[in-house]
GROMACS .gro file of N, CA and C in nm:
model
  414
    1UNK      N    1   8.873   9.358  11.537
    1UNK     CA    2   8.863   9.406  11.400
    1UNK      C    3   8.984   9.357  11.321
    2UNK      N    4   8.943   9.333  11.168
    2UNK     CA    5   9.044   9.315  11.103
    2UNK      C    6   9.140   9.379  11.072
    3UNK      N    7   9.307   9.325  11.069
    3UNK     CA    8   9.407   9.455  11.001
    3UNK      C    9   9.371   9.451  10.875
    4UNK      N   10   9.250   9.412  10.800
    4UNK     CA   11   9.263   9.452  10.646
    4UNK      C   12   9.134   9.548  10.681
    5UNK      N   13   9.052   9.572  10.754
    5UNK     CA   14   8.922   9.629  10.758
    5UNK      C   15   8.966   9.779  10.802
    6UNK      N   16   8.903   9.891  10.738
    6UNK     CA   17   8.903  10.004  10.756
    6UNK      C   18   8.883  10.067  10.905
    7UNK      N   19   8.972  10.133  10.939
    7UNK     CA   20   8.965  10.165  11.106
    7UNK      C   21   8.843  10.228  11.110
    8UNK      N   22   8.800  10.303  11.049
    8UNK     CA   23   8.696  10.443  11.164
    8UNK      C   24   8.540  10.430  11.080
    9UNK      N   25   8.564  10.313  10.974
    9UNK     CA   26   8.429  10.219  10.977
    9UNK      C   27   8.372  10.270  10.829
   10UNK      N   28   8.497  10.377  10.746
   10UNK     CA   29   8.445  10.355  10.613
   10UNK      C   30   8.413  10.303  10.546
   11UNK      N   31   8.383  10.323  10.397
   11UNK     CA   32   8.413  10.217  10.303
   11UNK      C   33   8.524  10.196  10.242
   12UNK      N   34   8.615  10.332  10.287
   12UNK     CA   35   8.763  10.350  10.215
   12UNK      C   36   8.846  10.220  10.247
   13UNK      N   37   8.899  10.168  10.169
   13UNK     CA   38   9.014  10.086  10.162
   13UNK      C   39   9.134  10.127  10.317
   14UNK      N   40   9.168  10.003  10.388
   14UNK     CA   41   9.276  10.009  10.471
   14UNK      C   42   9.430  10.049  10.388
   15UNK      N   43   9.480  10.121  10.407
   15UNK     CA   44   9.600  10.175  10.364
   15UNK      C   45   9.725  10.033  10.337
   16UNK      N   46   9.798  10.046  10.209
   16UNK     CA   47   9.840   9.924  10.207
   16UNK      C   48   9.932   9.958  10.242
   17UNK      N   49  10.023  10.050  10.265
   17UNK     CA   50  10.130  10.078  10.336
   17UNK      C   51  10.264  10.114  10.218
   18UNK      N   52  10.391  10.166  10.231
   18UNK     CA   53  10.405  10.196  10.108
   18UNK      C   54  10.586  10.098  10.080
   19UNK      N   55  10.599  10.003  10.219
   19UNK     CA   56  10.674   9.910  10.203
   19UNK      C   57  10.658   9.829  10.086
   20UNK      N   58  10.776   9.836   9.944
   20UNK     CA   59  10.720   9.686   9.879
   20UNK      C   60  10.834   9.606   9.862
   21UNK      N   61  10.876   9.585   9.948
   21UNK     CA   62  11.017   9.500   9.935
   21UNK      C   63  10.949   9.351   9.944
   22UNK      N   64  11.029   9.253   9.844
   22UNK     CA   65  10.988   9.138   9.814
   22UNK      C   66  10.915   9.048   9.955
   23UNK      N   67  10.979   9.060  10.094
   23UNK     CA   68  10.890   8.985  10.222
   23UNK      C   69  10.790   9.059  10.265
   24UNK      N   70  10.765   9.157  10.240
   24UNK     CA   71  10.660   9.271  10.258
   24UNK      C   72  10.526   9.235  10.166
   25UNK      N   73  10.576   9.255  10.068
   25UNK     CA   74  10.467   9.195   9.978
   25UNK      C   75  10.409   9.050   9.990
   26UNK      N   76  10.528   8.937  10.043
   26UNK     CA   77  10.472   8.833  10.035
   26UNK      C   78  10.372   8.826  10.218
   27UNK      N   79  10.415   8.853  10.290
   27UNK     CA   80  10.318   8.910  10.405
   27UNK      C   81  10.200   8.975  10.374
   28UNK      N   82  10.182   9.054  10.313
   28UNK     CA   83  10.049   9.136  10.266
   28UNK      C   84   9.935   9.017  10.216
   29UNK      N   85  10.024   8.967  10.112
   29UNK     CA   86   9.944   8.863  10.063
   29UNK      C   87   9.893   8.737  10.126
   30UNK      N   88  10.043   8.710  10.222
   30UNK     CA   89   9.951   8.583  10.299
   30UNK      C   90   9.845   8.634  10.403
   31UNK      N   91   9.836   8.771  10.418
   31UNK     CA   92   9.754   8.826  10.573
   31UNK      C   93   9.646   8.850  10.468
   32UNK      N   94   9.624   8.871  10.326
   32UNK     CA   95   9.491   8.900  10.293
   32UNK      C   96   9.419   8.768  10.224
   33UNK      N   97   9.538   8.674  10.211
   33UNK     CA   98   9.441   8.546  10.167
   33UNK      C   99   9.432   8.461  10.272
   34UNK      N  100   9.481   8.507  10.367
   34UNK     CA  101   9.445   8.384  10.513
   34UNK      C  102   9.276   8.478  10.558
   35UNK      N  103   9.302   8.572  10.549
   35UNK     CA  104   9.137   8.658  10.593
   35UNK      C  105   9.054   8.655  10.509
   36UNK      N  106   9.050   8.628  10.373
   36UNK     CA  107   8.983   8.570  10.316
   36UNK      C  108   8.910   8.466  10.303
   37UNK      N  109   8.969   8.365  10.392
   37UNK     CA  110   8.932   8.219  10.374
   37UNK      C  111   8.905   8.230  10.522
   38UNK      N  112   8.948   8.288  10.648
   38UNK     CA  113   8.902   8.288  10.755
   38UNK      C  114   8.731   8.350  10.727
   39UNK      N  115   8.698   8.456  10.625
   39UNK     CA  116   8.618   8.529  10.593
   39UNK      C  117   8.497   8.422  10.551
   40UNK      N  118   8.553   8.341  10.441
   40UNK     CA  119   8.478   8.252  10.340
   40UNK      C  120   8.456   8.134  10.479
   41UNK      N  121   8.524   8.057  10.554
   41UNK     CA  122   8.447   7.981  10.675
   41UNK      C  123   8.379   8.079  10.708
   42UNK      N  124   8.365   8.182  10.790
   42UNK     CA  125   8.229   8.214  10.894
   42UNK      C  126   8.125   8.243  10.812
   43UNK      N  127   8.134   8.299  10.675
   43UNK     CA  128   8.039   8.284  10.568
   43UNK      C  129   7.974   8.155  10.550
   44UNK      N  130   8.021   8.092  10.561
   44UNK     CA  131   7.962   7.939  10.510
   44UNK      C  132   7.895   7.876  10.670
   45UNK      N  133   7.948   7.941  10.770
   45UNK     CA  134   7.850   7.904  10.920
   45UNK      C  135   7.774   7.956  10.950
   46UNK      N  136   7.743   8.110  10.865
   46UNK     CA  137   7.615   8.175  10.883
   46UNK      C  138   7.499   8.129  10.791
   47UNK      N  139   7.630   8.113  10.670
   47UNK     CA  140   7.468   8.049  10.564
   47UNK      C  141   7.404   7.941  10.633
   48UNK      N  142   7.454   7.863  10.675
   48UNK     CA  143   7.424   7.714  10.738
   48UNK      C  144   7.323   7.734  10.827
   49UNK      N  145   7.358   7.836  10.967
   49UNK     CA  146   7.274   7.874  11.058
   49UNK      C  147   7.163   7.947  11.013
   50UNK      N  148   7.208   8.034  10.875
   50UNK     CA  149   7.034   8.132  10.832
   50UNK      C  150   6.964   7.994  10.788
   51UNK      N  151   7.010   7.920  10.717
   51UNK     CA  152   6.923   7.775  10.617
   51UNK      C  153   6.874   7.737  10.743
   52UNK      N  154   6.901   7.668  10.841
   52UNK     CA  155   6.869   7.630  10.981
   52UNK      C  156   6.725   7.738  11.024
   53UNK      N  157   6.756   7.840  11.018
   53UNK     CA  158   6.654   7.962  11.087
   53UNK      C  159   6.536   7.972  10.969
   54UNK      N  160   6.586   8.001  10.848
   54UNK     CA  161   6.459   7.984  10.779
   54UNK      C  162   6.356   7.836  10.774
   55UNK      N  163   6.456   7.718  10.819
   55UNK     CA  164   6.376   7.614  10.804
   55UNK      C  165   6.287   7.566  10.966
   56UNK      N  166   6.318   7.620  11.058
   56UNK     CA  167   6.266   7.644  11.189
   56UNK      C  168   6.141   7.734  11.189
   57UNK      N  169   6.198   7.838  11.068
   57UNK     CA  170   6.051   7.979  11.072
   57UNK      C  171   5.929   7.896  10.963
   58UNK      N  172   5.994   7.835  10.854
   58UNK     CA  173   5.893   7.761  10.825
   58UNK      C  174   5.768   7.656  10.912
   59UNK      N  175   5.846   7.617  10.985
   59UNK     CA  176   5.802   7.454  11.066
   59UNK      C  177   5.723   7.565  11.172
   60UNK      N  178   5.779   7.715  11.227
   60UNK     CA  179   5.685   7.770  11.289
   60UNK      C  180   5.561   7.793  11.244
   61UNK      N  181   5.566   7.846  11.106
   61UNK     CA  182   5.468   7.887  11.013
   61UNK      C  183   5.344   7.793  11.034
   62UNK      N  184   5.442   7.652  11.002
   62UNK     CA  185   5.304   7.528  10.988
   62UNK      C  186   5.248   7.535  11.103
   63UNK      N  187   5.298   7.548  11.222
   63UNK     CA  188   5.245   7.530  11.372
   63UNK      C  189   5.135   7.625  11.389
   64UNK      N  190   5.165   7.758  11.392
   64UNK     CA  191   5.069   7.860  11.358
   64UNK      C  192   4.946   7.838  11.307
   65UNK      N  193   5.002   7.764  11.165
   65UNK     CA  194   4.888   7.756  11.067
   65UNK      C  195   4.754   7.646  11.128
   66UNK      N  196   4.822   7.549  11.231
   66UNK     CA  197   4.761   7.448  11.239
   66UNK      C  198   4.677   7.433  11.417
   67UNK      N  199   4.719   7.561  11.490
   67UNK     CA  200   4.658   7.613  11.592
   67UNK      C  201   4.535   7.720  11.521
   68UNK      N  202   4.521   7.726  11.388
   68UNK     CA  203   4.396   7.821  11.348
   68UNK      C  204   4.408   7.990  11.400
   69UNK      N  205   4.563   8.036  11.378
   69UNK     CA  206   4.599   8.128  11.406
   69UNK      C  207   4.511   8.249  11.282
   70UNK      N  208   4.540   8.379  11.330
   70UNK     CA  209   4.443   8.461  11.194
   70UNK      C  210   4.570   8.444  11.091
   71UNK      N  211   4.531   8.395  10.980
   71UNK     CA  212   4.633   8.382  10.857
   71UNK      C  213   4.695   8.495  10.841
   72UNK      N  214   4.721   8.644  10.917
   72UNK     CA  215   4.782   8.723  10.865
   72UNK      C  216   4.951   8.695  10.874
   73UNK      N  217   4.894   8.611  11.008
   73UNK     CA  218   5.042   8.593  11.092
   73UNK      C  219   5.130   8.438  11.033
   74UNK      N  220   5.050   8.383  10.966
   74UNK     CA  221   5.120   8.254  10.898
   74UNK      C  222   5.196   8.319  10.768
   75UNK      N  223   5.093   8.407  10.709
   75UNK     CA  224   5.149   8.480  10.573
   75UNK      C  225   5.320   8.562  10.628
   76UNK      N  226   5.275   8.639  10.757
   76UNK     CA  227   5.418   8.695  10.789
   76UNK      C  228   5.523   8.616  10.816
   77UNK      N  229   5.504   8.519  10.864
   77UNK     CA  230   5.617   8.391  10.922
   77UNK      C  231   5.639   8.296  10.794
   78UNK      N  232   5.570   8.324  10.698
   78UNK     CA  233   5.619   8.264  10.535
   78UNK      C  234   5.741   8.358  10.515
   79UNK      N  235   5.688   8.467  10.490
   79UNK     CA  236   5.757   8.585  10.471
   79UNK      C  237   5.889   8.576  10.481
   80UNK      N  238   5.877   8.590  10.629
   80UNK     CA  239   6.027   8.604  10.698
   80UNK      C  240   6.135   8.446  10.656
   81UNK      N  241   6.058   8.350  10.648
   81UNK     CA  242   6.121   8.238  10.624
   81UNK      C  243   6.165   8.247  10.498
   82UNK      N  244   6.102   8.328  10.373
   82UNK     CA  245   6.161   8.345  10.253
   82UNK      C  246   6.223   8.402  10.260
   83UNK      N  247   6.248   8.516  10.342
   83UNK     CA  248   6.383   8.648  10.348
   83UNK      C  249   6.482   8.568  10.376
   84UNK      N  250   6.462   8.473  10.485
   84UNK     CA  251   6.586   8.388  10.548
   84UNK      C  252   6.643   8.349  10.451
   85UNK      N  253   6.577   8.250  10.369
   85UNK     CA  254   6.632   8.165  10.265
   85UNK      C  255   6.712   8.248  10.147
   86UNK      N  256   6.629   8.341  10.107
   86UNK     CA  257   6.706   8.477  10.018
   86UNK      C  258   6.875   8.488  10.089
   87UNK      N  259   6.870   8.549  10.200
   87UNK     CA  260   6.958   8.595  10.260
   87UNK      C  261   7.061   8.466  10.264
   88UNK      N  262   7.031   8.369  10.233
   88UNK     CA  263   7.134   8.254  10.274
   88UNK      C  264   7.178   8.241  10.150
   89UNK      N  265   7.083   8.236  10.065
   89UNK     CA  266   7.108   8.252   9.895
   89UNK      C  267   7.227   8.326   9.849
   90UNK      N  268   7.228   8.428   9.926
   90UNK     CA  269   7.289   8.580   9.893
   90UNK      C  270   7.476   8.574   9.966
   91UNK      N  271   7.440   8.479  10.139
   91UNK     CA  272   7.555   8.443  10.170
   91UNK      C  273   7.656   8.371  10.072
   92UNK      N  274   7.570   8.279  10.030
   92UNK     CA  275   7.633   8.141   9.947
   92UNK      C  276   7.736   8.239   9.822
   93UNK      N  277   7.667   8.335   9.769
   93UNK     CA  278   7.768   8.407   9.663
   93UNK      C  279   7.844   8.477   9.719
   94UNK      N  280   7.826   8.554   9.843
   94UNK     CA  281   7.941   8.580   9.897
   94UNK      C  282   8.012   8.519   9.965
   95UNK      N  283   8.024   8.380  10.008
   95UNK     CA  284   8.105   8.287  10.010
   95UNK      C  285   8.197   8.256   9.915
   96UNK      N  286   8.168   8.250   9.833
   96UNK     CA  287   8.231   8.192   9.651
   96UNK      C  288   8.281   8.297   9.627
   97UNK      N  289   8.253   8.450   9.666
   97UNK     CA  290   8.368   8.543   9.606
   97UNK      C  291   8.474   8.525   9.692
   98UNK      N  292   8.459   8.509   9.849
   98UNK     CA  293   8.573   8.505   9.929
   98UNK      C  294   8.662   8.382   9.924
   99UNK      N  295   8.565   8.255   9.842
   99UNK     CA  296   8.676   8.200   9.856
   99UNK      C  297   8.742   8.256   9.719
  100UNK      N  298   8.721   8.242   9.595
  100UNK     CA  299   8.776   8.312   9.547
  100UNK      C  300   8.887   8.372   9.564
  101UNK      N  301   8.853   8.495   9.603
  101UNK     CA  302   8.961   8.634   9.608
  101UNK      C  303   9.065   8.521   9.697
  102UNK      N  304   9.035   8.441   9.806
  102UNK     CA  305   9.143   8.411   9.874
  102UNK      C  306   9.226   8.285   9.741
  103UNK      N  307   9.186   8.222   9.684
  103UNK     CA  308   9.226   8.134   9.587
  103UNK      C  309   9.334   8.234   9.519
  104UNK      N  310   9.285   8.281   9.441
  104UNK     CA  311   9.344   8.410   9.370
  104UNK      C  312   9.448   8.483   9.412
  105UNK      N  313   9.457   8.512   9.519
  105UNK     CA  314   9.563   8.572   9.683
  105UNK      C  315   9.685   8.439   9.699
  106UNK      N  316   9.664   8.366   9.681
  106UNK     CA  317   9.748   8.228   9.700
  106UNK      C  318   9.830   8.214   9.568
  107UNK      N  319   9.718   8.247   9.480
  107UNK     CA  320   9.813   8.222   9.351
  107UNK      C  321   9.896   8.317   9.326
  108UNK      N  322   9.866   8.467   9.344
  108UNK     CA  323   9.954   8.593   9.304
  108UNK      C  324  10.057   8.572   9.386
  109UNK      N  325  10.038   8.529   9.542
  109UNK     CA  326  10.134   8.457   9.638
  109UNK      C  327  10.262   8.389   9.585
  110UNK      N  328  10.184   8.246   9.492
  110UNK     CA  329  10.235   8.214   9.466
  110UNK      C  330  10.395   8.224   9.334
  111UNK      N  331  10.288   8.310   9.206
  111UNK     CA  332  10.315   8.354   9.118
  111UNK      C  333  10.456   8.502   9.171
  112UNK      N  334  10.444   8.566   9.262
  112UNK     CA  335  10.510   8.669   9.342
  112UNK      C  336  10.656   8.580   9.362
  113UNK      N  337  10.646   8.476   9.431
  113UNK     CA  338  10.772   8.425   9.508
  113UNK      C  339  10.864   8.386   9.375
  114UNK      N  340  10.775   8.324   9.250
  114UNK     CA  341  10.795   8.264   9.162
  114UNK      C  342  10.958   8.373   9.084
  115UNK      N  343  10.860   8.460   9.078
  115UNK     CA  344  10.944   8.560   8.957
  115UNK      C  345  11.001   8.631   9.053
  116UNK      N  346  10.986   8.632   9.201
  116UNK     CA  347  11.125   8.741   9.278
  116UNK      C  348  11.166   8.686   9.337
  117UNK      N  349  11.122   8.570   9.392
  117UNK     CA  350  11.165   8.489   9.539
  117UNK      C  351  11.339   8.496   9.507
  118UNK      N  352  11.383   8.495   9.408
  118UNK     CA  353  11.547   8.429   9.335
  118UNK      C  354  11.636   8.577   9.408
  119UNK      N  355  11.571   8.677   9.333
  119UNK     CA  356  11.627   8.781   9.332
  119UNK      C  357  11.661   8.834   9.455
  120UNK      N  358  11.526   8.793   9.536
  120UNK     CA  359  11.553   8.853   9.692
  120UNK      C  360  11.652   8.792   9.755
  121UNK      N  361  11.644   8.608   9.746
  121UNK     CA  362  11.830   8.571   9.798
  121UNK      C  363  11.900   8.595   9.781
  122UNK      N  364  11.934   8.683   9.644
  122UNK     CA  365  12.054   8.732   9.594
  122UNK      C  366  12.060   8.857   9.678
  123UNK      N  367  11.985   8.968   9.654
  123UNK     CA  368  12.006   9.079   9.739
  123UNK      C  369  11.976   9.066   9.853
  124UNK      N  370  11.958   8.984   9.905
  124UNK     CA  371  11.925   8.977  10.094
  124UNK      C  372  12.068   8.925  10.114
  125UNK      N  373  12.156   8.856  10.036
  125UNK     CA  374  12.279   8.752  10.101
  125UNK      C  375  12.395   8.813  10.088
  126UNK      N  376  12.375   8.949  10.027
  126UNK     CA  377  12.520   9.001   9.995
  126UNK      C  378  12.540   9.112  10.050
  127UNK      N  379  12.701   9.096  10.088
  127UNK     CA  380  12.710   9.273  10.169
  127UNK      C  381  12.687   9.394  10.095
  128UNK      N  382  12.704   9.388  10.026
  128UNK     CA  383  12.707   9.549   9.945
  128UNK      C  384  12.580   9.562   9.899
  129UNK      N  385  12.543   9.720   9.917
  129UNK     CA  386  12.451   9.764   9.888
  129UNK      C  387  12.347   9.762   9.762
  130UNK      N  388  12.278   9.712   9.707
  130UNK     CA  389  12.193   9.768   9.561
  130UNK      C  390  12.146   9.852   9.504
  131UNK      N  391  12.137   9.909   9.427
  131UNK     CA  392  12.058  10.029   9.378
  131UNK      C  393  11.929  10.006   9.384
  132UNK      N  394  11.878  10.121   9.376
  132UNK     CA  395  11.673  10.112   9.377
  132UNK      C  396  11.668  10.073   9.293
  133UNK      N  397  11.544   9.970   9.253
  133UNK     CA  398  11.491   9.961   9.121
  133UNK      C  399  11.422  10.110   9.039
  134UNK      N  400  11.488  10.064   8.917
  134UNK     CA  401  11.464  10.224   8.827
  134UNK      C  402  11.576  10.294   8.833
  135UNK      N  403  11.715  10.236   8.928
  135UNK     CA  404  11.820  10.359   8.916
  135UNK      C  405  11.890  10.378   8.783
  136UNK      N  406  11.899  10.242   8.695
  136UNK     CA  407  11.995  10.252   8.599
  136UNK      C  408  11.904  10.274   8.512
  137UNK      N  409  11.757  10.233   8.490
  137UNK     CA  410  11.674  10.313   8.353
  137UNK      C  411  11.693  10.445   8.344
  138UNK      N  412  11.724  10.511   8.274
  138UNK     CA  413  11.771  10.635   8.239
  138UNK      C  414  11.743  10.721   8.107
   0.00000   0.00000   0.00000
């Protein structure tokens, strides 16, 4: 199971944890846009394999049809070969959101290191302590 996937099989969101120190965050992000795109490949090998299965249930269909089977059963093996194709239809957009979201994950990635990456060498390299952010707004 995934560390981004909900343990006990909700729909609730996996807990993001309440670390946000600048390498924390940039970890979060590379662990949810690398599973994203790990996500978006096996998406794109199932669509492939359903397109494969619906085009096999078709070619069954014709076989059926052409042994003079009772047409109820050619009509059902249409059927199912259209669900296939639906369902691959249906992969293909959820492919494109995952890659997506992972595109998107790369850029906030990116955009993240951009505007703190500076700050964190500064406070990671020096002995003395920092204040929290928010201590001196007042």
């Amino acid at each position: 199971m995934s560390d981004l996937a909900p343990r006990d099989g909700s729909a609730a969101p996996a807990p993001a944890g309440a670390d946000n120190r600048y390498k924390a965050v940039q970890a979060k992000l590379k662990m949810l846009s690398t599973a994203m795109t790990n996500a978006a490949v096996d998406l794109e090998y199932l669509r492939r394999d359903m397109r494969a299965n619906a085009d096999r249930t078709e070619r069954v269909a014709e076989d059926i049809d052409r042994a003079e089977l009772d047409r109820k059963f050619v009509d059902l093996t249409h059927h199912v070969a259209a669900a296939l194709n639906g369902a691959a239809t249906q992969l293909r957009t959820l492919h494109d959101t995952a890659q997506e979201t992972a595109d998107l994950t790369h850029q906030a990635r990116r955009t993240h290191a951009q505007r703190y990456g500076a700050l964190d060498d500064i406070r990671s390299n020096r002995p003395e302590r920092t204040p929290k952010p928010g201590f001196l707004a007042s």
